[in-house]
Amino acid sequence: MADKLTDAARAMIDAPNFATMATVQPDGRPQLSVVWLKTDGDDLVVSTLKGRRKHKNILADPRVSVLVYPKEDPYRYVEVRGTATLEDEGGAELIQELSHRYDGVPHEEGDPANVRVLVRITPDRIVSHS
Amino acid sequence: MADKLTDAARAMIDAPNFATMATVQPDGRPQLSVVWLKTDGDDLVVSTLKGRRKHKNILADPRVSVLVYPKEDPYRYVEVRGTATLEDEGGAELIQELSHRYDGVPHEEGDPANVRVLVRITPDRIVSHS
């Protein structure tokens, strides 16, 4: 199973707009958080920290979903259901790129012990609403 | 397990701001959609249609999660993990109230065969981020 981003979905994701990401808790409940994201080829990439709830959940169950909409039009949204993989390489660069895109400033890591991880989401199914 | 909305969370939800709601798909994946919502006592209420994916998922597994943030400040968000119950009574009134709150106009049901349902979410755990 695989699905491709449309040009409209790609533009919405790279705008950049904030997204909500769902992972699966150990007991099967959904867990949500707000994320920065961008496209990388046919995938989406998101930054997180080692040890965060999201990171632990993905290690146990890589099935995630991401919903994004244009800030000015929440009625037009895209849900990307996909499979997440965790990559150490590129984690530090990604958070800087996203911080520049979303906030226009470099990211400052609050705790020097933080380890940044890149979450790569390969779409299995894309649902568009308008 | 039960958790209470803080005054800040309540104000954010009733602002009204758009929310993202997660349900559990039959295969255990998370499913997301954008929703209107409001508080009702200590619960959240959301409108849906009988037969919609969200409705079917809740019938099979009532565990849901809702994330909401102020439009002007996505970094300050609240996640409400809760248990959903479906109520026929009040469904038609709720969609009208939410339509007035969010859009300032009455809701017009696209298809006369649509049956509106009220989804009542009783919080089990509330996670606030700032």
mmCIF file of C-alpha atoms in Angstrom:
data_model
loop_
_atom_site.group_PDB
_atom_site.id
_atom_site.type_symbol
_atom_site.label_atom_id
_atom_site.label_comp_id
_atom_site.label_asym_id
_atom_site.label_seq_id
_atom_site.Cartn_x
_atom_site.Cartn_y
_atom_site.Cartn_z
ATOM 1 C CA MET A 1 0.000 0.000 0.000
ATOM 2 C CA ALA A 2 1.388 3.420 -0.910
ATOM 3 C CA ASP A 3 -0.094 6.753 -1.799
ATOM 4 C CA LYS A 4 1.337 9.904 -3.394
ATOM 5 C CA LEU A 5 1.005 13.489 -2.230
ATOM 6 C CA THR A 6 -0.896 15.706 -4.639
ATOM 7 C CA ASP A 7 0.610 19.059 -5.571
ATOM 8 C CA ALA A 8 -2.053 20.746 -3.421
ATOM 9 C CA ALA A 9 -1.174 18.619 -0.378
ATOM 10 C CA ARG A 10 2.525 19.239 -0.926
ATOM 11 C CA ALA A 11 2.001 23.015 -1.096
ATOM 12 C CA MET A 12 -0.092 22.955 2.071
ATOM 13 C CA ILE A 13 2.555 21.007 3.987
ATOM 14 C CA ASP A 14 5.482 23.117 2.830
ATOM 15 C CA ALA A 15 3.604 26.440 3.271
ATOM 16 C CA PRO A 16 4.545 25.947 6.242
ATOM 17 C CA ASN A 17 1.416 25.151 8.246
ATOM 18 C CA PHE A 18 1.264 23.530 11.658
ATOM 19 C CA ALA A 19 0.147 19.899 11.718
ATOM 20 C CA THR A 20 -1.288 17.526 14.284
ATOM 21 C CA MET A 21 0.367 14.129 14.511
ATOM 22 C CA ALA A 22 -1.153 10.998 15.998
ATOM 23 C CA THR A 23 0.768 8.021 17.328
ATOM 24 C CA VAL A 24 -0.487 4.888 19.083
ATOM 25 C CA GLN A 25 -0.082 4.689 22.863
ATOM 26 C CA PRO A 26 1.009 1.344 24.405
ATOM 27 C CA ASP A 27 -2.625 0.674 25.375
ATOM 28 C CA GLY A 28 -3.860 1.404 21.823
ATOM 29 C CA ARG A 29 -5.247 4.878 22.461
ATOM 30 C CA PRO A 30 -4.334 7.685 20.050
ATOM 31 C CA GLN A 31 -1.825 10.306 21.264
ATOM 32 C CA LEU A 32 -1.669 13.752 19.642
ATOM 33 C CA SER A 33 0.853 16.562 19.369
ATOM 34 C CA VAL A 34 1.420 19.683 17.277
ATOM 35 C CA VAL A 35 4.358 19.377 14.887
ATOM 36 C CA TRP A 36 6.397 21.260 12.332
ATOM 37 C CA LEU A 37 6.836 19.267 9.148
ATOM 38 C CA LYS A 38 7.948 19.387 5.545
ATOM 39 C CA THR A 39 7.962 17.112 2.567
ATOM 40 C CA ASP A 40 11.093 15.183 1.634
ATOM 41 C CA GLY A 41 10.515 13.579 -1.736
ATOM 42 C CA ASP A 42 7.333 11.532 -1.330
ATOM 43 C CA ASP A 43 7.677 11.403 2.461
ATOM 44 C CA LEU A 44 6.933 13.813 5.293
ATOM 45 C CA VAL A 45 9.611 14.567 7.881
ATOM 46 C CA VAL A 46 9.066 15.692 11.465
ATOM 47 C CA SER A 47 11.529 16.350 14.275
ATOM 48 C CA THR A 48 11.322 14.896 17.756
ATOM 49 C CA LEU A 49 13.501 14.103 20.755
ATOM 50 C CA LYS A 50 14.702 10.693 21.863
ATOM 51 C CA GLY A 51 12.640 9.584 24.820
ATOM 52 C CA ARG A 52 9.602 11.741 24.037
ATOM 53 C CA ARG A 53 6.200 10.014 24.144
ATOM 54 C CA LYS A 54 5.973 10.247 20.338
ATOM 55 C CA HIS A 55 9.400 8.628 19.931
ATOM 56 C CA LYS A 56 8.592 5.767 22.311
ATOM 57 C CA ASN A 57 5.237 5.152 20.657
ATOM 58 C CA ILE A 58 6.752 4.998 17.159
ATOM 59 C CA LEU A 59 9.400 2.524 18.343
ATOM 60 C CA ALA A 60 6.605 0.234 19.542
ATOM 61 C CA ASP A 61 4.141 0.860 16.675
ATOM 62 C CA PRO A 62 5.202 2.841 13.572
ATOM 63 C CA ARG A 63 1.644 3.546 12.384
ATOM 64 C CA VAL A 64 0.988 7.278 12.540
ATOM 65 C CA SER A 65 -1.344 9.844 11.039
ATOM 66 C CA VAL A 66 -0.755 13.530 10.314
ATOM 67 C CA LEU A 67 -3.410 16.148 9.636
ATOM 68 C CA VAL A 68 -2.624 19.539 8.155
ATOM 69 C CA TYR A 69 -4.744 22.457 6.959
ATOM 70 C CA PRO A 70 -4.083 25.986 5.747
ATOM 71 C CA LYS A 71 -4.285 28.373 8.713
ATOM 72 C CA GLU A 72 -6.821 30.500 6.852
ATOM 73 C CA ASP A 73 -9.025 27.577 5.761
ATOM 74 C CA PRO A 74 -9.378 24.686 8.239
ATOM 75 C CA TYR A 75 -12.162 23.175 6.120
ATOM 76 C CA ARG A 76 -9.656 22.109 3.485
ATOM 77 C CA TYR A 77 -7.493 19.526 5.181
ATOM 78 C CA VAL A 78 -5.332 16.581 4.299
ATOM 79 C CA GLU A 79 -4.818 13.512 6.438
ATOM 80 C CA VAL A 80 -1.738 11.419 5.720
ATOM 81 C CA ARG A 81 -1.791 7.957 7.281
ATOM 82 C CA GLY A 82 1.633 6.445 7.095
ATOM 83 C CA THR A 83 4.431 4.377 8.497
ATOM 84 C CA ALA A 84 7.143 6.127 10.489
ATOM 85 C CA THR A 85 10.821 5.320 10.599
ATOM 86 C CA LEU A 86 13.289 6.952 13.008
ATOM 87 C CA GLU A 87 16.598 8.274 11.708
ATOM 88 C CA ASP A 88 19.427 9.665 13.826
ATOM 89 C CA GLU A 89 21.195 11.142 10.843
ATOM 90 C CA GLY A 90 19.845 14.528 9.806
ATOM 91 C CA GLY A 91 17.940 15.093 13.039
ATOM 92 C CA ALA A 92 19.981 18.106 14.111
ATOM 93 C CA GLU A 93 19.865 19.682 10.622
ATOM 94 C CA LEU A 94 16.127 19.133 10.286
ATOM 95 C CA ILE A 95 15.196 20.993 13.476
ATOM 96 C CA GLN A 96 17.255 23.979 12.288
ATOM 97 C CA GLU A 97 15.607 23.977 8.874
ATOM 98 C CA LEU A 98 12.119 23.728 10.356
ATOM 99 C CA SER A 99 12.817 26.434 12.917
ATOM 100 C CA HIS A 100 13.903 28.786 10.143
ATOM 101 C CA ARG A 101 10.817 27.928 8.070
ATOM 102 C CA TYR A 102 8.299 28.305 10.893
ATOM 103 C CA ASP A 103 9.858 30.868 13.209
ATOM 104 C CA GLY A 104 12.513 32.544 11.072
ATOM 105 C CA VAL A 105 15.167 31.971 13.736
ATOM 106 C CA PRO A 106 17.649 29.222 14.646
ATOM 107 C CA HIS A 107 16.451 26.557 17.045
ATOM 108 C CA GLU A 108 18.044 26.570 20.489
ATOM 109 C CA GLU A 109 17.997 23.203 22.194
ATOM 110 C CA GLY A 110 16.828 23.719 25.772
ATOM 111 C CA ASP A 111 18.861 20.866 27.229
ATOM 112 C CA PRO A 112 22.303 19.885 25.842
ATOM 113 C CA ALA A 113 21.466 16.233 26.594
ATOM 114 C CA ASN A 114 18.592 16.330 24.062
ATOM 115 C CA VAL A 115 19.072 14.030 21.072
ATOM 116 C CA ARG A 116 17.171 15.134 17.964
ATOM 117 C CA VAL A 117 15.668 12.436 15.758
ATOM 118 C CA LEU A 118 14.199 12.682 12.282
ATOM 119 C CA VAL A 119 10.824 10.984 11.895
ATOM 120 C CA ARG A 120 10.243 9.948 8.281
ATOM 121 C CA ILE A 121 6.614 9.249 7.418
ATOM 122 C CA THR A 122 5.961 7.246 4.267
ATOM 123 C CA PRO A 123 2.329 7.726 3.211
ATOM 124 C CA ASP A 124 0.159 4.602 3.025
ATOM 125 C CA ARG A 125 -3.114 6.446 2.480
ATOM 126 C CA ILE A 126 -3.876 10.109 1.883
ATOM 127 C CA VAL A 127 -7.374 11.459 2.564
ATOM 128 C CA SER A 128 -8.254 14.938 1.281
ATOM 129 C CA HIS A 129 -11.259 16.950 2.455
ATOM 130 C CA SER A 130 -12.611 20.154 1.008
ATOM 131 C CA MET B 1 -9.512 7.713 35.785
ATOM 132 C CA ALA B 2 -10.948 11.190 35.205
ATOM 133 C CA ASP B 3 -9.472 14.589 34.632
ATOM 134 C CA LYS B 4 -10.920 18.104 34.783
ATOM 135 C CA LEU B 5 -10.582 20.894 32.246
ATOM 136 C CA THR B 6 -8.684 23.901 33.544
ATOM 137 C CA ASP B 7 -10.191 27.360 33.002
ATOM 138 C CA ALA B 8 -7.521 28.009 30.342
ATOM 139 C CA ALA B 9 -8.398 24.824 28.434
ATOM 140 C CA ARG B 10 -12.085 25.611 28.678
ATOM 141 C CA ALA B 11 -11.570 29.129 27.303
ATOM 142 C CA MET B 12 -9.466 27.779 24.428
ATOM 143 C CA ILE B 13 -12.113 25.215 23.479
ATOM 144 C CA ASP B 14 -15.042 27.607 23.670
ATOM 145 C CA ALA B 15 -13.163 30.457 21.894
ATOM 146 C CA PRO B 16 -14.117 28.797 19.400
ATOM 147 C CA ASN B 17 -10.981 27.237 17.900
ATOM 148 C CA PHE B 18 -10.832 24.349 15.454
ATOM 149 C CA ALA B 19 -9.720 21.014 16.887
ATOM 150 C CA THR B 20 -8.283 17.795 15.522
ATOM 151 C CA MET B 21 -9.947 14.608 16.716
ATOM 152 C CA ALA B 22 -8.426 11.138 16.642
ATOM 153 C CA THR B 23 -10.355 7.880 16.663
ATOM 154 C CA VAL B 24 -9.104 4.312 16.347
ATOM 155 C CA GLN B 25 -9.508 2.561 12.997
ATOM 156 C CA PRO B 26 -10.608 -1.113 12.958
ATOM 157 C CA ASP B 27 -6.965 -2.121 12.363
ATOM 158 C CA GLY B 28 -5.729 -0.009 15.298
ATOM 159 C CA ARG B 29 -4.348 2.902 13.280
ATOM 160 C CA PRO B 30 -5.241 6.446 14.326
ATOM 161 C CA GLN B 31 -7.755 8.343 12.139
ATOM 162 C CA LEU B 32 -7.906 12.157 12.199
ATOM 163 C CA SER B 33 -10.437 14.830 11.288
ATOM 164 C CA VAL B 34 -10.996 18.539 11.911
ATOM 165 C CA VAL B 35 -13.930 19.257 14.211
ATOM 166 C CA TRP B 36 -15.965 22.015 15.769
ATOM 167 C CA LEU B 37 -16.405 21.504 19.490
ATOM 168 C CA LYS B 38 -17.520 23.104 22.719
ATOM 169 C CA THR B 39 -17.541 22.241 26.385
ATOM 170 C CA ASP B 40 -20.671 20.870 28.018
ATOM 171 C CA GLY B 41 -20.102 20.788 31.759
ATOM 172 C CA ASP B 42 -16.915 18.761 32.232
ATOM 173 C CA ASP B 43 -17.260 17.082 28.813
ATOM 174 C CA LEU B 44 -16.500 18.116 25.247
ATOM 175 C CA VAL B 45 -19.177 17.745 22.576
ATOM 176 C CA VAL B 46 -18.636 17.301 18.853
ATOM 177 C CA SER B 47 -21.107 16.739 16.013
ATOM 178 C CA THR B 48 -20.907 13.969 13.443
ATOM 179 C CA LEU B 49 -23.099 12.018 11.036
ATOM 180 C CA LYS B 50 -24.297 8.462 11.430
ATOM 181 C CA GLY B 51 -22.215 6.224 9.190
ATOM 182 C CA ARG B 52 -19.179 8.510 9.017
ATOM 183 C CA ARG B 53 -15.785 6.886 9.633
ATOM 184 C CA LYS B 54 -15.555 8.678 12.996
ATOM 185 C CA HIS B 55 -18.981 7.369 14.034
ATOM 186 C CA LYS B 56 -18.177 3.794 13.045
ATOM 187 C CA ASN B 57 -14.821 3.905 14.805
ATOM 188 C CA ILE B 58 -16.333 5.201 18.057
ATOM 189 C CA LEU B 59 -18.988 2.465 17.998
ATOM 190 C CA ALA B 60 -16.192 -0.118 17.833
ATOM 191 C CA ASP B 61 -13.729 1.625 20.197
ATOM 192 C CA PRO B 62 -14.790 4.703 22.214
ATOM 193 C CA ARG B 63 -11.242 5.839 22.999
ATOM 194 C CA VAL B 64 -10.566 9.184 21.332
ATOM 195 C CA SER B 65 -8.235 12.126 21.642
ATOM 196 C CA VAL B 66 -8.819 15.786 20.792
ATOM 197 C CA LEU B 67 -6.157 18.452 20.330
ATOM 198 C CA VAL B 68 -6.942 22.153 20.292
ATOM 199 C CA TYR B 69 -4.827 25.313 20.171
ATOM 200 C CA PRO B 70 -5.480 29.027 19.838
ATOM 201 C CA LYS B 71 -5.289 29.979 16.159
ATOM 202 C CA GLU B 72 -2.732 32.678 16.970
ATOM 203 C CA ASP B 73 -0.543 30.462 19.165
ATOM 204 C CA PRO B 74 -0.186 26.807 18.083
ATOM 205 C CA TYR B 75 2.595 26.301 20.643
ATOM 206 C CA ARG B 76 0.080 26.420 23.496
ATOM 207 C CA TYR B 77 -2.074 23.368 23.006
ATOM 208 C CA VAL B 78 -4.235 21.046 25.025
ATOM 209 C CA GLU B 79 -4.764 17.359 24.332
ATOM 210 C CA VAL B 80 -7.843 15.744 25.844
ATOM 211 C CA ARG B 81 -7.792 11.950 25.851
ATOM 212 C CA GLY B 82 -11.218 10.656 26.636
ATOM 213 C CA THR B 83 -14.011 8.183 26.212
ATOM 214 C CA ALA B 84 -16.725 8.973 23.669
ATOM 215 C CA THR B 85 -20.412 8.190 23.900
ATOM 216 C CA LEU B 86 -22.862 8.704 21.036
ATOM 217 C CA GLU B 87 -26.180 10.441 21.676
ATOM 218 C CA ASP B 88 -29.006 10.836 19.170
ATOM 219 C CA GLU B 89 -30.777 13.407 21.295
ATOM 220 C CA GLY B 90 -29.419 16.924 20.854
ATOM 221 C CA GLY B 91 -27.522 16.106 17.669
ATOM 222 C CA ALA B 92 -29.557 18.421 15.444
ATOM 223 C CA GLU B 93 -29.451 21.279 17.981
ATOM 224 C CA LEU B 94 -25.691 20.911 18.512
ATOM 225 C CA ILE B 95 -24.773 21.300 14.844
ATOM 226 C CA GLN B 96 -26.817 24.500 14.690
ATOM 227 C CA GLU B 97 -25.171 25.914 17.810
ATOM 228 C CA LEU B 98 -21.681 25.072 16.564
ATOM 229 C CA SER B 99 -22.387 26.499 13.106
ATOM 230 C CA HIS B 100 -23.457 29.778 14.671
ATOM 231 C CA ARG B 101 -20.377 29.840 16.912
ATOM 232 C CA TYR B 102 -17.867 29.031 14.182
ATOM 233 C CA ASP B 103 -19.423 30.415 11.024
ATOM 234 C CA GLY B 104 -22.084 32.804 12.284
ATOM 235 C CA VAL B 105 -24.737 31.208 10.086
ATOM 236 C CA PRO B 106 -27.229 28.338 10.393
ATOM 237 C CA HIS B 107 -26.027 24.910 9.295
ATOM 238 C CA GLU B 108 -27.630 23.513 6.162
ATOM 239 C CA GLU B 109 -27.587 19.737 5.989
ATOM 240 C CA GLY B 110 -26.430 18.744 2.514
ATOM 241 C CA ASP B 111 -28.433 15.535 2.343
ATOM 242 C CA PRO B 112 -31.873 15.218 3.998
ATOM 243 C CA ALA B 113 -31.042 11.591 4.816
ATOM 244 C CA ASN B 114 -28.165 12.711 7.101
ATOM 245 C CA VAL B 115 -28.646 11.838 10.763
ATOM 246 C CA ARG B 116 -26.747 14.114 13.146
ATOM 247 C CA VAL B 117 -25.254 12.560 16.263
ATOM 248 C CA LEU B 118 -23.781 14.212 19.334
ATOM 249 C CA VAL B 119 -20.406 12.817 20.391
ATOM 250 C CA ARG B 120 -19.829 13.357 24.118
ATOM 251 C CA ILE B 121 -16.193 13.081 25.201
ATOM 252 C CA THR B 122 -15.540 12.545 28.890
ATOM 253 C CA PRO B 123 -11.907 13.419 29.651
ATOM 254 C CA ASP B 124 -9.738 10.651 31.102
ATOM 255 C CA ARG B 125 -6.471 12.550 30.853
ATOM 256 C CA ILE B 126 -5.702 16.132 29.881
ATOM 257 C CA VAL B 127 -2.204 17.081 28.716
ATOM 258 C CA SER B 128 -1.312 20.788 28.439
ATOM 259 C CA HIS B 129 1.707 22.121 26.550
ATOM 260 C CA SER B 130 3.069 25.637 26.548
#
